[in-house]
PDB file of C-alpha atoms in Angstrom:
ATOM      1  CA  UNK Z   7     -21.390  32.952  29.025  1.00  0.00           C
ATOM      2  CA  UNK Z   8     -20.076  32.340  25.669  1.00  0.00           C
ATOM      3  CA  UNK Z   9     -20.754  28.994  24.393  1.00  0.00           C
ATOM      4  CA  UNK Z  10     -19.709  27.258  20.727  1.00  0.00           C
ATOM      5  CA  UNK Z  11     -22.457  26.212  18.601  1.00  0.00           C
ATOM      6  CA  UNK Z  12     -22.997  22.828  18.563  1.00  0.00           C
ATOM      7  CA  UNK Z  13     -22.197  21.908  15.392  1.00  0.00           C
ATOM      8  CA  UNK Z  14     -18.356  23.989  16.282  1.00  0.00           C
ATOM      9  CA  UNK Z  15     -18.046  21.570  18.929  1.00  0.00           C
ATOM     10  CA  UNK Z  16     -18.768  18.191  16.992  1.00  0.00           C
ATOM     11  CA  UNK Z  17     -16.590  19.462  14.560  1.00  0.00           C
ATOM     12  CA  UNK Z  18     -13.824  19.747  17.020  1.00  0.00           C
ATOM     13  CA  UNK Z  19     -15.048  16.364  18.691  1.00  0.00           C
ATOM     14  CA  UNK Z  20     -14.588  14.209  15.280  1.00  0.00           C
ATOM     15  CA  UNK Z  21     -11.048  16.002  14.874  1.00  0.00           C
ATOM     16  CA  UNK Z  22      -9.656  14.916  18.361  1.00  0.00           C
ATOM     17  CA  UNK Z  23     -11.165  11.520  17.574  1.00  0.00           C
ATOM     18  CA  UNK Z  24      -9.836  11.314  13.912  1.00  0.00           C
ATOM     19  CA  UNK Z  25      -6.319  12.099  14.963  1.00  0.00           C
ATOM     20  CA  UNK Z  26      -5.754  15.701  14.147  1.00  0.00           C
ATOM     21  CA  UNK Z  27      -3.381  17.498  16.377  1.00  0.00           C
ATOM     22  CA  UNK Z  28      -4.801  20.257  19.173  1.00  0.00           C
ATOM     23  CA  UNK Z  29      -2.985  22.924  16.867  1.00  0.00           C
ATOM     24  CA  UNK Z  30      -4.166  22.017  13.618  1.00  0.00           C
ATOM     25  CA  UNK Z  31      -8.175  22.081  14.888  1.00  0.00           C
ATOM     26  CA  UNK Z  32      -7.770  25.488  16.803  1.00  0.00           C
ATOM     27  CA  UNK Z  33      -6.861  26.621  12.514  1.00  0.00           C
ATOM     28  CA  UNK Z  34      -8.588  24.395  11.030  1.00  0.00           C
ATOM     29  CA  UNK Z  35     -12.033  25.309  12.721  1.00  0.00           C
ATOM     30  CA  UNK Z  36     -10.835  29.203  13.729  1.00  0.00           C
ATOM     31  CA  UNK Z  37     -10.859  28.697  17.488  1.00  0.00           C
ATOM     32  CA  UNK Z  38      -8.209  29.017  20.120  1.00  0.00           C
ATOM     33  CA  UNK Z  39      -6.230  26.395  21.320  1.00  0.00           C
ATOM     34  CA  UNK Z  40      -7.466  27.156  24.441  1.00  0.00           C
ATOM     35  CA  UNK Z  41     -10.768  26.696  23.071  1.00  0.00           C
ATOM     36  CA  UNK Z  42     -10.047  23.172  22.233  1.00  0.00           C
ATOM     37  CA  UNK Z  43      -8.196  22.131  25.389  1.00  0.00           C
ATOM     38  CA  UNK Z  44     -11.012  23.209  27.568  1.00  0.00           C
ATOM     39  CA  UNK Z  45     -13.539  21.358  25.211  1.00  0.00           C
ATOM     40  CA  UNK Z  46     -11.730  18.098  25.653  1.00  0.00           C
ATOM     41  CA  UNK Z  47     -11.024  18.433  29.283  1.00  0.00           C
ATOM     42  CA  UNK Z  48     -15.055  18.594  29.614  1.00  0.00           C
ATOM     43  CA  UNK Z  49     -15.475  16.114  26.903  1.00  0.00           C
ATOM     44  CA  UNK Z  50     -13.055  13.646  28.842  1.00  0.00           C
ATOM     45  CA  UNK Z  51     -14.888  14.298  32.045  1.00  0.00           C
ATOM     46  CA  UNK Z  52     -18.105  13.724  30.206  1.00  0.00           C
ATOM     47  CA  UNK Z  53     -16.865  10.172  28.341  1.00  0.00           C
ATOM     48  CA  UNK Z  54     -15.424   9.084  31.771  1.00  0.00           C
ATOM     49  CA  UNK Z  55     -18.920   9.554  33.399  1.00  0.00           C
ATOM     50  CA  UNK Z  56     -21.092   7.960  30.509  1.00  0.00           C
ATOM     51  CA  UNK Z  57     -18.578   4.613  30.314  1.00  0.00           C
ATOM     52  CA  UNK Z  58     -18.684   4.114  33.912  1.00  0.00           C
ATOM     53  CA  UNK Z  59     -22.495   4.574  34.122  1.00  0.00           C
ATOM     54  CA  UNK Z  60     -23.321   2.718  31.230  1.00  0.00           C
ATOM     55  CA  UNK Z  61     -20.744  -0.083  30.503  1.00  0.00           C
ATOM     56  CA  UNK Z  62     -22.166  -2.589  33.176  1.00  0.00           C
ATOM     57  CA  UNK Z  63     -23.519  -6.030  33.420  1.00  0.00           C
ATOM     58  CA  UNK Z  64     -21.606  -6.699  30.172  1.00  0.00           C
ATOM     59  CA  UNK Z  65     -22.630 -10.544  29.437  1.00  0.00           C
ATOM     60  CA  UNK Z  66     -19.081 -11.631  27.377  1.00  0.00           C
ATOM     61  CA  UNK Z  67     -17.556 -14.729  26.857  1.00  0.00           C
ATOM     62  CA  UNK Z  68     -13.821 -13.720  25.778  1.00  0.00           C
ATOM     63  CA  UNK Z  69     -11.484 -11.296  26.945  1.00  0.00           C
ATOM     64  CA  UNK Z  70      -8.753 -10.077  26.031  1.00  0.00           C
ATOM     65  CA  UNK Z  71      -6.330  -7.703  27.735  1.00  0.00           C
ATOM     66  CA  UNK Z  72      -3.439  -5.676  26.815  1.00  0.00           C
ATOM     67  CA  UNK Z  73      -1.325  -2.752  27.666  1.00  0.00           C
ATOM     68  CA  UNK Z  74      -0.014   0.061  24.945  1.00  0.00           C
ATOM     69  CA  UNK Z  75       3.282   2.087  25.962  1.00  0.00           C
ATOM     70  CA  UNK Z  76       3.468   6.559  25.507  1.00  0.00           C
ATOM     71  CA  UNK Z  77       4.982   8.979  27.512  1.00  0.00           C
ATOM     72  CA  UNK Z  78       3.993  12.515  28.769  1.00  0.00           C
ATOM     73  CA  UNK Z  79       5.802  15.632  28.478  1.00  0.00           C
ATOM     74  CA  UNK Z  80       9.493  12.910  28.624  1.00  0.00           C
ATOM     75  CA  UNK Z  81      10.200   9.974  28.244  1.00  0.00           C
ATOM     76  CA  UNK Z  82      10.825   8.351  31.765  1.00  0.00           C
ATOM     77  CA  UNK Z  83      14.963   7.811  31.421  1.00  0.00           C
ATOM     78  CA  UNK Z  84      14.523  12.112  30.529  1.00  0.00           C
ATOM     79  CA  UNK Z  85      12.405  12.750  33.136  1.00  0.00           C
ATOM     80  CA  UNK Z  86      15.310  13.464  35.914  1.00  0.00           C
ATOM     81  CA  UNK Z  87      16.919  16.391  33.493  1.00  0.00           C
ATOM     82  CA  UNK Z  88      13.566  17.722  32.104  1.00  0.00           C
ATOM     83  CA  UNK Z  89      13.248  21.192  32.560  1.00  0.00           C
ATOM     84  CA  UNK Z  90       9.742  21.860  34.863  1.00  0.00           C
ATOM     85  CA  UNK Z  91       8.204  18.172  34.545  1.00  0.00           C
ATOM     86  CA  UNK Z  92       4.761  17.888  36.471  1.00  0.00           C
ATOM     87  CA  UNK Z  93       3.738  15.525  37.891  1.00  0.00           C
ATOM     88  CA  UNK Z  94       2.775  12.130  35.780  1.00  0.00           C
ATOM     89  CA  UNK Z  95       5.434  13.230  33.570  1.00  0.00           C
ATOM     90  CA  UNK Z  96       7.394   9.990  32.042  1.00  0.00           C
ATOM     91  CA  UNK Z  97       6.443   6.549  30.583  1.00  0.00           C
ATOM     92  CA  UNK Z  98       2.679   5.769  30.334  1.00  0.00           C
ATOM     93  CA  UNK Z  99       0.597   2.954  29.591  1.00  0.00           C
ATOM     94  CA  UNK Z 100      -2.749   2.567  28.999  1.00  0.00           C
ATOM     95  CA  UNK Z 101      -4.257  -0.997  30.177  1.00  0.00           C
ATOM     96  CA  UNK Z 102      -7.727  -2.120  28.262  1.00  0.00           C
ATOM     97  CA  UNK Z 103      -9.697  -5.245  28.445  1.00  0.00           C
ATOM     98  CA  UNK Z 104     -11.642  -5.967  25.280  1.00  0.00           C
ATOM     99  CA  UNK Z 105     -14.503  -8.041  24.494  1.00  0.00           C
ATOM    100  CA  UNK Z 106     -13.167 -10.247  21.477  1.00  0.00           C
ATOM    101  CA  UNK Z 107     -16.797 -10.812  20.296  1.00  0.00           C
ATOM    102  CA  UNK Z 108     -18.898  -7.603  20.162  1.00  0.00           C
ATOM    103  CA  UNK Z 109     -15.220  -5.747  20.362  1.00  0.00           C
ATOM    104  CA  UNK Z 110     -16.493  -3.608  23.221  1.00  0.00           C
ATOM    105  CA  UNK Z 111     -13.956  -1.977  25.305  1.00  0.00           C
ATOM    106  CA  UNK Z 112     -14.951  -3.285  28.709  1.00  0.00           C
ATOM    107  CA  UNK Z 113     -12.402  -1.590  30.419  1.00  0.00           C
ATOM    108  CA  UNK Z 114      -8.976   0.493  30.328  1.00  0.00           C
ATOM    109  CA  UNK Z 115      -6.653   2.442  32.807  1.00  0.00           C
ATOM    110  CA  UNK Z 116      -4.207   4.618  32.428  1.00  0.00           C
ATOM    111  CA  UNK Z 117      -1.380   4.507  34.727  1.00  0.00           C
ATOM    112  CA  UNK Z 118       2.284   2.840  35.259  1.00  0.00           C
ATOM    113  CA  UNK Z 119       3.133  -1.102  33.807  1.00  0.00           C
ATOM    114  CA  UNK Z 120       3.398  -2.134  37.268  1.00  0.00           C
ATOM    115  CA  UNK Z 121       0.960  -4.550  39.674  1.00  0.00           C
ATOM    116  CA  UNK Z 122      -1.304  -1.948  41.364  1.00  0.00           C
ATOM    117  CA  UNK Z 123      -2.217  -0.361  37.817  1.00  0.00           C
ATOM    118  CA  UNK Z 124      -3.201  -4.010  36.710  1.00  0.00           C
ATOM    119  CA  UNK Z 125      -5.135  -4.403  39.936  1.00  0.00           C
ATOM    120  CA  UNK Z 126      -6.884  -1.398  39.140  1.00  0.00           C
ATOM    121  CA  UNK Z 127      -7.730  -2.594  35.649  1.00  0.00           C
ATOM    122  CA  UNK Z 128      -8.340  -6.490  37.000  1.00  0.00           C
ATOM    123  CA  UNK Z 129     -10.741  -4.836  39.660  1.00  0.00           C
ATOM    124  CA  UNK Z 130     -12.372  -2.852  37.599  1.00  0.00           C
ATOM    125  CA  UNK Z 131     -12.641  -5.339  34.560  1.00  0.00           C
ATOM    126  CA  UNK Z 132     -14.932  -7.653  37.110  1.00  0.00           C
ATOM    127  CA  UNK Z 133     -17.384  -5.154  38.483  1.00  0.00           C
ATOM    128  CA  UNK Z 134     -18.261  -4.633  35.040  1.00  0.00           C
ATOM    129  CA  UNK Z 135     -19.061  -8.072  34.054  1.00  0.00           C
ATOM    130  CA  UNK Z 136     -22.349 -10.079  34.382  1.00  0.00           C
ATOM    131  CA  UNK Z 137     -20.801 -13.728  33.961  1.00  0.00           C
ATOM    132  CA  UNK Z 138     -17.672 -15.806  34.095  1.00  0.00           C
ATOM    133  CA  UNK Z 139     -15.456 -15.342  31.020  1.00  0.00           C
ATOM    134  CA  UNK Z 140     -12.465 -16.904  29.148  1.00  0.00           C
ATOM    135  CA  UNK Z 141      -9.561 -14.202  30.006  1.00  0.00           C
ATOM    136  CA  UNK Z 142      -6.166 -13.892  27.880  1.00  0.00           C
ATOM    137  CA  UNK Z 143      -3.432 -11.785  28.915  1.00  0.00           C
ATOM    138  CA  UNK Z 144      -0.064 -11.832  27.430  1.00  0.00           C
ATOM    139  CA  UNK Z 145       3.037 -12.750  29.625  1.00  0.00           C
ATOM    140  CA  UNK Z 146       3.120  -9.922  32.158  1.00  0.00           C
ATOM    141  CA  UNK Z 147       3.673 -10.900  35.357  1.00  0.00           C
ATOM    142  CA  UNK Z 148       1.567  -8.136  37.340  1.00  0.00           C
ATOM    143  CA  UNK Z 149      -1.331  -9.530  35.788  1.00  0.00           C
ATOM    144  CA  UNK Z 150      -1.058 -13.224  37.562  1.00  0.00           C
ATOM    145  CA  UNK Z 151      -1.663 -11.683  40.949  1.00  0.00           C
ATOM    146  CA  UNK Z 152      -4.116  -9.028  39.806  1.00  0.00           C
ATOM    147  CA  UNK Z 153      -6.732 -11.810  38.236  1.00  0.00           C
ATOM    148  CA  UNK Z 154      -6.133 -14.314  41.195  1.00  0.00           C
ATOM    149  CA  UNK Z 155      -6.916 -11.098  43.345  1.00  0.00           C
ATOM    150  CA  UNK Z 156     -10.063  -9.663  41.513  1.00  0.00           C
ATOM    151  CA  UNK Z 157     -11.219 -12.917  40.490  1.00  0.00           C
ATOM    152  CA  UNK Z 158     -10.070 -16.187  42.648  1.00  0.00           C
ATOM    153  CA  UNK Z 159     -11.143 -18.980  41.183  1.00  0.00           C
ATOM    154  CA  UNK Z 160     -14.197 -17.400  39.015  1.00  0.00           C
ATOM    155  CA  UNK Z 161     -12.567 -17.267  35.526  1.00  0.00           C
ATOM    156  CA  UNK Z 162     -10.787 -19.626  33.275  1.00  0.00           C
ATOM    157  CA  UNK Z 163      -7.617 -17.781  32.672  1.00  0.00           C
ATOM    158  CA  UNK Z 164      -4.608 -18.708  30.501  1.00  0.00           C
ATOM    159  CA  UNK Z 165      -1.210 -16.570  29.477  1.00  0.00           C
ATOM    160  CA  UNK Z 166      -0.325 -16.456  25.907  1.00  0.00           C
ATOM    161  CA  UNK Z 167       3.565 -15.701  26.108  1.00  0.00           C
ATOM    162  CA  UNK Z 168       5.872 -14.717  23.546  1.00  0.00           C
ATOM    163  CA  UNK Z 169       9.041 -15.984  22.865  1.00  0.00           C
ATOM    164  CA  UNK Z 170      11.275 -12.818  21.391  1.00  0.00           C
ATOM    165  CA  UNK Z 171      14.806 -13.340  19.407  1.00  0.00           C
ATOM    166  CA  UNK Z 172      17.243 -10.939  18.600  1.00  0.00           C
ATOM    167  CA  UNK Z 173      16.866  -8.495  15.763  1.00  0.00           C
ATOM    168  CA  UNK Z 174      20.138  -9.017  14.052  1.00  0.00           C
ATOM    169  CA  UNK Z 175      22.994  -7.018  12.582  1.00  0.00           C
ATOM    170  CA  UNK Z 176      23.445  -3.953  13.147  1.00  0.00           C
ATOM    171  CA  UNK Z 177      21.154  -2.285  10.927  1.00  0.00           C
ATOM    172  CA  UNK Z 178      19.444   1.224  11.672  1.00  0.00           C
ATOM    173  CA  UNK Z 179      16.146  -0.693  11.981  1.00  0.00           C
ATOM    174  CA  UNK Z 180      17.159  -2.013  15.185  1.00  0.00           C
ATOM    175  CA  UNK Z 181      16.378   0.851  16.982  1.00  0.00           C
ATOM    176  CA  UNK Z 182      12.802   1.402  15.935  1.00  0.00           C
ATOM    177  CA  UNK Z 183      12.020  -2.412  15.211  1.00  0.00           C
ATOM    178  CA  UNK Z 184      10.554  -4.498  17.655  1.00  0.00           C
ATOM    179  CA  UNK Z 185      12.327  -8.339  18.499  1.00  0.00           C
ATOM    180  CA  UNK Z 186      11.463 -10.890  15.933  1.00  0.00           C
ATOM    181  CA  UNK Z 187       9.388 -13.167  17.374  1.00  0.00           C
ATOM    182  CA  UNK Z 188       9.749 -16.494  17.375  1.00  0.00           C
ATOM    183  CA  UNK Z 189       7.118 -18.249  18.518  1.00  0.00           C
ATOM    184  CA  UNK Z 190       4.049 -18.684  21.427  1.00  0.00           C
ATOM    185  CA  UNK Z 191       2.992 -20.810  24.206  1.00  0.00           C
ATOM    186  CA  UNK Z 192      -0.477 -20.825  25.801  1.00  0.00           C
ATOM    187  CA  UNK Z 193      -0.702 -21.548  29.689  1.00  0.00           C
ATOM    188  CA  UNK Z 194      -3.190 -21.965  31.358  1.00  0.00           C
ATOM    189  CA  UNK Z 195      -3.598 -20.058  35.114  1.00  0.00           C
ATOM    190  CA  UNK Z 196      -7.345 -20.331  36.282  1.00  0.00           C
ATOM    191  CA  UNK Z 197      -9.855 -22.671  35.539  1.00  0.00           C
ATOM    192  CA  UNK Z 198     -10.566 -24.277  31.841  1.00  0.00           C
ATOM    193  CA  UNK Z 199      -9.814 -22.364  29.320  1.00  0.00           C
ATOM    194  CA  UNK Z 200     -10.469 -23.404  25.872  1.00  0.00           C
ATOM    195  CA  UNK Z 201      -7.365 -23.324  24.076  1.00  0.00           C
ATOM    196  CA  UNK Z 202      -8.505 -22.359  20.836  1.00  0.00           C
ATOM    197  CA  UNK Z 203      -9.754 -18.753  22.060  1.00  0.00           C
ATOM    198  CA  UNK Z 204      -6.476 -18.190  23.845  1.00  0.00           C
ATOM    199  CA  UNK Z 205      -5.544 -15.269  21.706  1.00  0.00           C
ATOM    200  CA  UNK Z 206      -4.292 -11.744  22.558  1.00  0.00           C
ATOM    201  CA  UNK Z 207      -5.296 -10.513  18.560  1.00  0.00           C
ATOM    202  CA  UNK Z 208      -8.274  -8.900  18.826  1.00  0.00           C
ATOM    203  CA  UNK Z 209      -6.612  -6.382  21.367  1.00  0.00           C
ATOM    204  CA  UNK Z 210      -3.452  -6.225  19.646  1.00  0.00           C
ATOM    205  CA  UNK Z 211      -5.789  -5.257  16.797  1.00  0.00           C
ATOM    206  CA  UNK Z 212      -7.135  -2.168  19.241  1.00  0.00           C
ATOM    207  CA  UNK Z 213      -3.324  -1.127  19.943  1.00  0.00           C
ATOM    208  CA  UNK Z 214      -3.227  -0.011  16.547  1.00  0.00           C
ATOM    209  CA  UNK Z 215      -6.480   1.408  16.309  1.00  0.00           C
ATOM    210  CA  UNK Z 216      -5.329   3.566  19.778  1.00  0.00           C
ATOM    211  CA  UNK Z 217      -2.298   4.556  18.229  1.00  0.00           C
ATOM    212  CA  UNK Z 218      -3.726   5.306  14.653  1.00  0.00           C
ATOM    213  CA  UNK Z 219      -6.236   7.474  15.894  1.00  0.00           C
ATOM    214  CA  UNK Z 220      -4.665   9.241  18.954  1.00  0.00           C
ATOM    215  CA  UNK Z 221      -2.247  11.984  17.695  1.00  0.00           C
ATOM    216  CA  UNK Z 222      -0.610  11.838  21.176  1.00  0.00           C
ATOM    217  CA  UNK Z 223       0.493   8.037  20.415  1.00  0.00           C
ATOM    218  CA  UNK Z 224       2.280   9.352  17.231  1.00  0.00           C
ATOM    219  CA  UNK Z 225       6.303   8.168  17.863  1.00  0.00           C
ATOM    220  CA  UNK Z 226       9.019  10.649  16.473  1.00  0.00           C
ATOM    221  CA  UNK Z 227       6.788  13.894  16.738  1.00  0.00           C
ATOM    222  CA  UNK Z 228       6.456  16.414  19.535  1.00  0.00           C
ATOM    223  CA  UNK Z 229       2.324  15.679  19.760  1.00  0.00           C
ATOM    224  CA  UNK Z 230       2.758  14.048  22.878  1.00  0.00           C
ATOM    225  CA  UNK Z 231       0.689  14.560  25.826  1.00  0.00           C
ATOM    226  CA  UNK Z 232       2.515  17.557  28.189  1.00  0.00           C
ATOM    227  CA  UNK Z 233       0.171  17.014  30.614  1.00  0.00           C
ATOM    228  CA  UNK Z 234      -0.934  13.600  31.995  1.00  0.00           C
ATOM    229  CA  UNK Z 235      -4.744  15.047  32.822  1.00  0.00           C
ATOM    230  CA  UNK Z 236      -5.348  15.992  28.995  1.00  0.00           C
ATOM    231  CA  UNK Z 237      -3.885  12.103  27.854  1.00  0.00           C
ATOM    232  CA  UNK Z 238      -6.849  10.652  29.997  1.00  0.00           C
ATOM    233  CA  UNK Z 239      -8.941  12.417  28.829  1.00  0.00           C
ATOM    234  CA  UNK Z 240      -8.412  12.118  25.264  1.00  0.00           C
ATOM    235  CA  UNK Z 241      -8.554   8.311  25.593  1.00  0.00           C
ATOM    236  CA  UNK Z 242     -11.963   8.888  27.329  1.00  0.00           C
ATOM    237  CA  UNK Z 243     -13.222  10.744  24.521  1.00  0.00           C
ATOM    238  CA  UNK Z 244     -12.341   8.228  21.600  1.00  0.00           C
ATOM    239  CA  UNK Z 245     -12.753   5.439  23.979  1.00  0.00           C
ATOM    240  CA  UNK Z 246     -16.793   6.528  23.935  1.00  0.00           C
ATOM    241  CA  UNK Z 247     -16.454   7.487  20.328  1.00  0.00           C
ATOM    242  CA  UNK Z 248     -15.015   3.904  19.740  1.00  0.00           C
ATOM    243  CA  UNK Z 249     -17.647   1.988  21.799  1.00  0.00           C
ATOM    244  CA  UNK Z 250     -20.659   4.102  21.074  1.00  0.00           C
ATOM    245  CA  UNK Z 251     -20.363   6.057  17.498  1.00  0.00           C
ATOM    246  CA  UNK Z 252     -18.493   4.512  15.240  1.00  0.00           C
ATOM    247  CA  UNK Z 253     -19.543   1.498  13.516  1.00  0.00           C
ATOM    248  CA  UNK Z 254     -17.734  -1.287  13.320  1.00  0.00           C
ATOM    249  CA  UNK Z 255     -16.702  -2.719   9.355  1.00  0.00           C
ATOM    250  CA  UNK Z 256     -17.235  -6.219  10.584  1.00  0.00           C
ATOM    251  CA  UNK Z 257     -19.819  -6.297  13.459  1.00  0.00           C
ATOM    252  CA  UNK Z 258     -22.186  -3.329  11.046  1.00  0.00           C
ATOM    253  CA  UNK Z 259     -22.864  -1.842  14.068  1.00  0.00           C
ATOM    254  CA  UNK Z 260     -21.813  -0.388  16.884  1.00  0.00           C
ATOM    255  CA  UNK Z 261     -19.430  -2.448  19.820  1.00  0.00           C
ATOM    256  CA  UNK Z 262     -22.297  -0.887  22.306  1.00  0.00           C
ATOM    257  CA  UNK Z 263     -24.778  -2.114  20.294  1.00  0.00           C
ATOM    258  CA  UNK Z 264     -23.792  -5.377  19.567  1.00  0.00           C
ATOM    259  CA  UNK Z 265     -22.863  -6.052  23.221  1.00  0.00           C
ATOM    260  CA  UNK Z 266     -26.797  -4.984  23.832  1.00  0.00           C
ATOM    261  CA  UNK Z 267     -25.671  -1.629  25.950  1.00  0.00           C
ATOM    262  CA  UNK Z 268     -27.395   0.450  23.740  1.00  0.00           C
ATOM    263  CA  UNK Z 269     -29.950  -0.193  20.711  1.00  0.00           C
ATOM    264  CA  UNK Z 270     -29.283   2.955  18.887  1.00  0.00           C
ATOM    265  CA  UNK Z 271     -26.269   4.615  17.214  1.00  0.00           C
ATOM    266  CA  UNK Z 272     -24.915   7.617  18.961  1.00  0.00           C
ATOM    267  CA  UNK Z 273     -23.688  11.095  17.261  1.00  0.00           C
ATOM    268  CA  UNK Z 274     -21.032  13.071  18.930  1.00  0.00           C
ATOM    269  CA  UNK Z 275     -23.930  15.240  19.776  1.00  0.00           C
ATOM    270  CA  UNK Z 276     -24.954  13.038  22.600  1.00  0.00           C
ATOM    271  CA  UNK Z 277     -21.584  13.846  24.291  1.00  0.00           C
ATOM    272  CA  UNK Z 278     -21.908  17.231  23.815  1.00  0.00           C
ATOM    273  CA  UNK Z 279     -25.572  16.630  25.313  1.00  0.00           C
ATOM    274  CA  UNK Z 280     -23.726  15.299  28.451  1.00  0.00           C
ATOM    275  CA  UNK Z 281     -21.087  17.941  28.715  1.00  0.00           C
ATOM    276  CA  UNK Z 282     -23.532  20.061  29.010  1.00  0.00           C
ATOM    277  CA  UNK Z 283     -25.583  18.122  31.256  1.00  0.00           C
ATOM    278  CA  UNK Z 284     -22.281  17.634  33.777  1.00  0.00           C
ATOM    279  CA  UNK Z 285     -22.033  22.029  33.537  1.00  0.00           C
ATOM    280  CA  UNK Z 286     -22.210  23.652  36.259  1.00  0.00           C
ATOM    281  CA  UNK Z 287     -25.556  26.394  36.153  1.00  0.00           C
ATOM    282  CA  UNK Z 288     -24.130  30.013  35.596  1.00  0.00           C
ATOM    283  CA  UNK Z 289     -24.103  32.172  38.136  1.00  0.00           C
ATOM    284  CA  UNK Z 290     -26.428  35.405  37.910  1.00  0.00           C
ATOM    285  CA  UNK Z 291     -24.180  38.381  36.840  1.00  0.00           C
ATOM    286  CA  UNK Z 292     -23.272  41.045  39.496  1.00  0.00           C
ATOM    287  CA  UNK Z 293     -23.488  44.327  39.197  1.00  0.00           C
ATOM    288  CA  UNK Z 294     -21.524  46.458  36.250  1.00  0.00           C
ATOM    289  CA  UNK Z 295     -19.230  48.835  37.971  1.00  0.00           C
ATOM    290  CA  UNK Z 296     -19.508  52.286  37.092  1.00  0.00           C
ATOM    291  CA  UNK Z 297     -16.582  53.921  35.210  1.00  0.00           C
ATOM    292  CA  UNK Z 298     -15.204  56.542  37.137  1.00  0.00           C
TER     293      UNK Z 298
END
């Protein structure tokens, strides 16, 4: 079986997390785009398996959750007149909880904006942790029943919400600008919260991070994700890149290592290591056949 060398595939790796395009990497490192789908379908499989092995008994004290808005293949009002859209085609948002201390990402799911996908991410958020935390959410309303459910009474949990106005006149930025807003309350849901951590920056902060580095989160381009499989997994990937590889400017180390996960900085090459740990063995070749 042909394989890449290793040093082909970290290349490709450090693309994909830097925010270069499928199409660009297949020219800029002379491989097929083919080549570099399949690497980051078994790259995202790979990142999936190390964060759910190795992101546990996280011992936090602030969290912070969030959820960032793309589409794949149409947007979900196009959906209905797309020609051929699969399945998981329309709006999709990706759900993260992050630590606002070591600025580990705890957890993240992608799926709709509605309750079960917050239940998924509430559930999912707790199994993870070793202790009670402080928990800020912004103003959704799927995640009030998705904290009481995955949490009861074991949290102190309070709401920052938003108050929007309108973005005025009629100017061409109103289509692309987001509502001014005018100001914030902090409420408190669960427990005893102290109000000076209740703050959704830190993941606000990781929004842009997701978006800067994620060529798929690119608005006004056609880089976004046609199939909802491939969007996964490229979060996987530069989720484990995030939490594992790159070090942070402020923290001087890794999120993983400052959250005491890990005690040592990791290289792309220990994904690859796992990719091809998670391989299937090759089967022994048959027999040639004989040319008549």
């Amino acid at each position: 079986m042909n394989k890449l060398p290793l040093a082909k595939r970290t290349q490709i790796l450090a693309m994909l997390c830097e925010g270069s395009s499928m199409r660009s990497i297949s020219r800029i490192a002379d491989v097929s785009i083919n080549t570099v789908s399949k690497l980051l379908v078994e790259a995202g499989e790979a990142c999936l398996s190390i964060h759910d092995e190795t992101v546990r008994d996280v011992k936090a004290s602030r969290i912070q959750c969030d959820e960032i808005w793309s589409f794949c293949y149409a947007k979900a009002a196009n959906v209905a007149t797309a020609k051929d859209a699969p399945e998981g085609a329309g709006d999709v948002w990706t759900w993260t909880a992050i630590d606002a201390d070591t600025k580990l990402m705890v957890s993240y799911f992608v799926g709709d904006r509605g309750a079960e996908s917050a239940m998924v991410l509430m559930d999912d958020l707790r199994a993870r942790l070793a202790n009670r935390v402080q928990l800020t959410t912004d103003g959704h309303r799927a995640y009030l029943e998705a904290v009481e459910g995955a949490f009861g009474a074991d949290v102190d949990y309070a709401q920052l919400v938003k108050l929007y106005g309108e973005l005025g006149g009629k100017s061409p930025d109103r289509r692309y600008s987001p509502a001014i807003c005018t100001g914030a309350k902090k409420v408190r849901r669960e427990g005893n919260p102290d109000y000076a951590h209740v703050s959704t920056s830190h993941v606000e902060r990781m929004n842009l991070s997701i978006r800067m580095q994620n060529r798929r989160f690119t608005r006004l381009t056609n880089a976004f994700s046609k199939k909802l499989d491939n969007h996964i997994h490229a979060l996987a990937l530069y989720f484990a890149f995030y939490n594992f590889c790159r070090i942070h400017k402020t923290l001087r180390v890794t999120p993983a290592m400052a959250a005491g996960i890990t005690d040592r900085l990791w290289t792309l090459d220990d994904i690859v290591a796992k990719i091809d740990g998670m391989a299937p063995a090759p089967k022994p070749r048959g027999p040639y056949k004989k040319r008549g």
